[in-house]
Amino acid sequence: MTAEIINGNKLAQALRAEVAERAAQLCEQGEKPGLAVILVGDSPASMVYVMNKEKASKAIGIHSVLEKYEEDLTEAALLERIRALNVDPRIHGILVQLPLPPHINTHRVIETIAPEKDMDCFHVVNAGMLMTGMPRIRPCTPYGVMKMLESIQYPVVGSHAVVVGASNIVGKPMAMMLLQAGATVTICNSKTRDLGHHTRLADILISATGQRHIIKGGMVKPGAVVIDVGVERDKDGKLWSDVEFDSVREVAGYLSPVPGGVGPMTITMLLVNTIEAAEKALQAKRVAS
Ligand code: GUN
C-alpha cells in the first residue's frame, strides 16, 4: 500500500479563503480583526514561526502586530505588555511564542493573557473548558489535525487513536479532542516501553514528540492514518520530523507530510481563532448597546 498524502497546504488554502471572507465581513461592520504575536529572544525557529503567522494574518486582512523583544526582557515588563493588550480593543487575539527564556515563568505569562484573547487555548480556563466538552476556543495544532481528519472524511467515532507525545501544546489537547470526537485514545510518550506495540493498534496515529523518526513503517498498522506533528531543524538546516516518511508511506493509508502537512494548518487555525474572537467581540458590543 502507498499512502495517500494529506496535503496541508491545499487544505489550508481553502480554509484561508473562507476566513478571509469572514475577515472582510467584520471589517465592513467596523470590527477589523486584530492579532498580537509576541516573541522574546532571537531563536531562529521561533522567528520563522512568528513571521509566517504575521504574513498569513496580513494576507487575509487581519490587523497583525508582531512585537519582538530582547532575550533579557524582564517577566514584569512582559506581563505589563500583555495587560495592555488585554484591554486594547483593536486586539482580539494574543499569542506569546513559546518557549520563553528560562528566567520567565511561562505559566504566569499564559495565565496573564485574558482568556477570551488566548488564541492558543493554553490558559487554564480555556484548557478546562476544552476538557469539559465546552470549548470556547480550540488549540491551533490539534484543531488543524481534526480538520485534516475531516477532510478525508475519516470515521473517528469508534476508532482507536494513539497520540505519541503528551505536551500541553499538542499531545494532551489532541487526545482530549479525539476522545470528544468519539475515538478510543491511548496517550504515549517518547519513553513508552515497546512503543510499537501501542502504535500498531492505531487507526489514527499522531506523533508529536520532536524525536527524529520515532515512528517507522514497522510500527504502523496497515491502512492507518498517520499525522506527523513533531518537527525540528538540525544545525545544518535539514528538517527532521517524527515520522520516517519513506517506510511509513508504504504501510499507512493516509500520511500527513513535513513540510506541507500540519504546519500550514496550525497557522490557519490561529487565523480562524482570531476571526472567531473578533466575531464574539462584535456580538458582545451589539448586546451591550
Ligand atoms: N511554540 C511551538 N508551537 C507553539 C504554538 O502552537 N503556540 C505558541 N504560542 N508557541 C508555540
PDB file of C-alpha atoms and ligand atoms in Angstrom, residues 53 95-99 120 122 141 169 266, ligand 1:
ATOM      1  CA  LYS A  53       1.972  33.798  11.383  1.00  0.00           C
ATOM      2  CA  LEU A  95      -0.138  34.751  21.140  1.00  0.00           C
ATOM      3  CA  VAL A  96       3.116  34.569  23.069  1.00  0.00           C
ATOM      4  CA  GLN A  97       5.502  32.354  21.145  1.00  0.00           C
ATOM      5  CA  LEU A  98       6.951  29.517  23.261  1.00  0.00           C
ATOM      6  CA  PRO A  99       9.441  28.587  24.502  1.00  0.00           C
ATOM      7  CA  ASP A 120      -3.540  29.114  21.730  1.00  0.00           C
ATOM      8  CA  PHE A 122      -3.302  27.417  26.773  1.00  0.00           C
ATOM      9  CA  THR A 141      -2.370  22.347  16.083  1.00  0.00           C
ATOM     10  CA  ILE A 169       0.620  22.386  23.261  1.00  0.00           C
ATOM     11  CA  THR A 266      -1.702  25.285  12.625  1.00  0.00           C
TER      12      THR A 266
HETATM   13  N1  GUN B   1       5.708  27.096  20.071  1.00  0.00           N
HETATM   14  C1  GUN B   1       5.584  25.978  19.334  1.00  0.00           C
HETATM   15  N2  GUN B   1       4.290  25.783  18.982  1.00  0.00           N
HETATM   16  C2  GUN B   1       3.592  26.809  19.512  1.00  0.00           C
HETATM   17  C3  GUN B   1       2.217  27.157  19.486  1.00  0.00           C
HETATM   18  O1  GUN B   1       1.365  26.475  18.904  1.00  0.00           O
HETATM   19  N3  GUN B   1       1.894  28.298  20.156  1.00  0.00           N
HETATM   20  C4  GUN B   1       2.816  29.059  20.817  1.00  0.00           C
HETATM   21  N4  GUN B   1       2.395  30.142  21.454  1.00  0.00           N
HETATM   22  N5  GUN B   1       4.105  28.748  20.861  1.00  0.00           N
HETATM   23  C5  GUN B   1       4.488  27.632  20.201  1.00  0.00           C
END
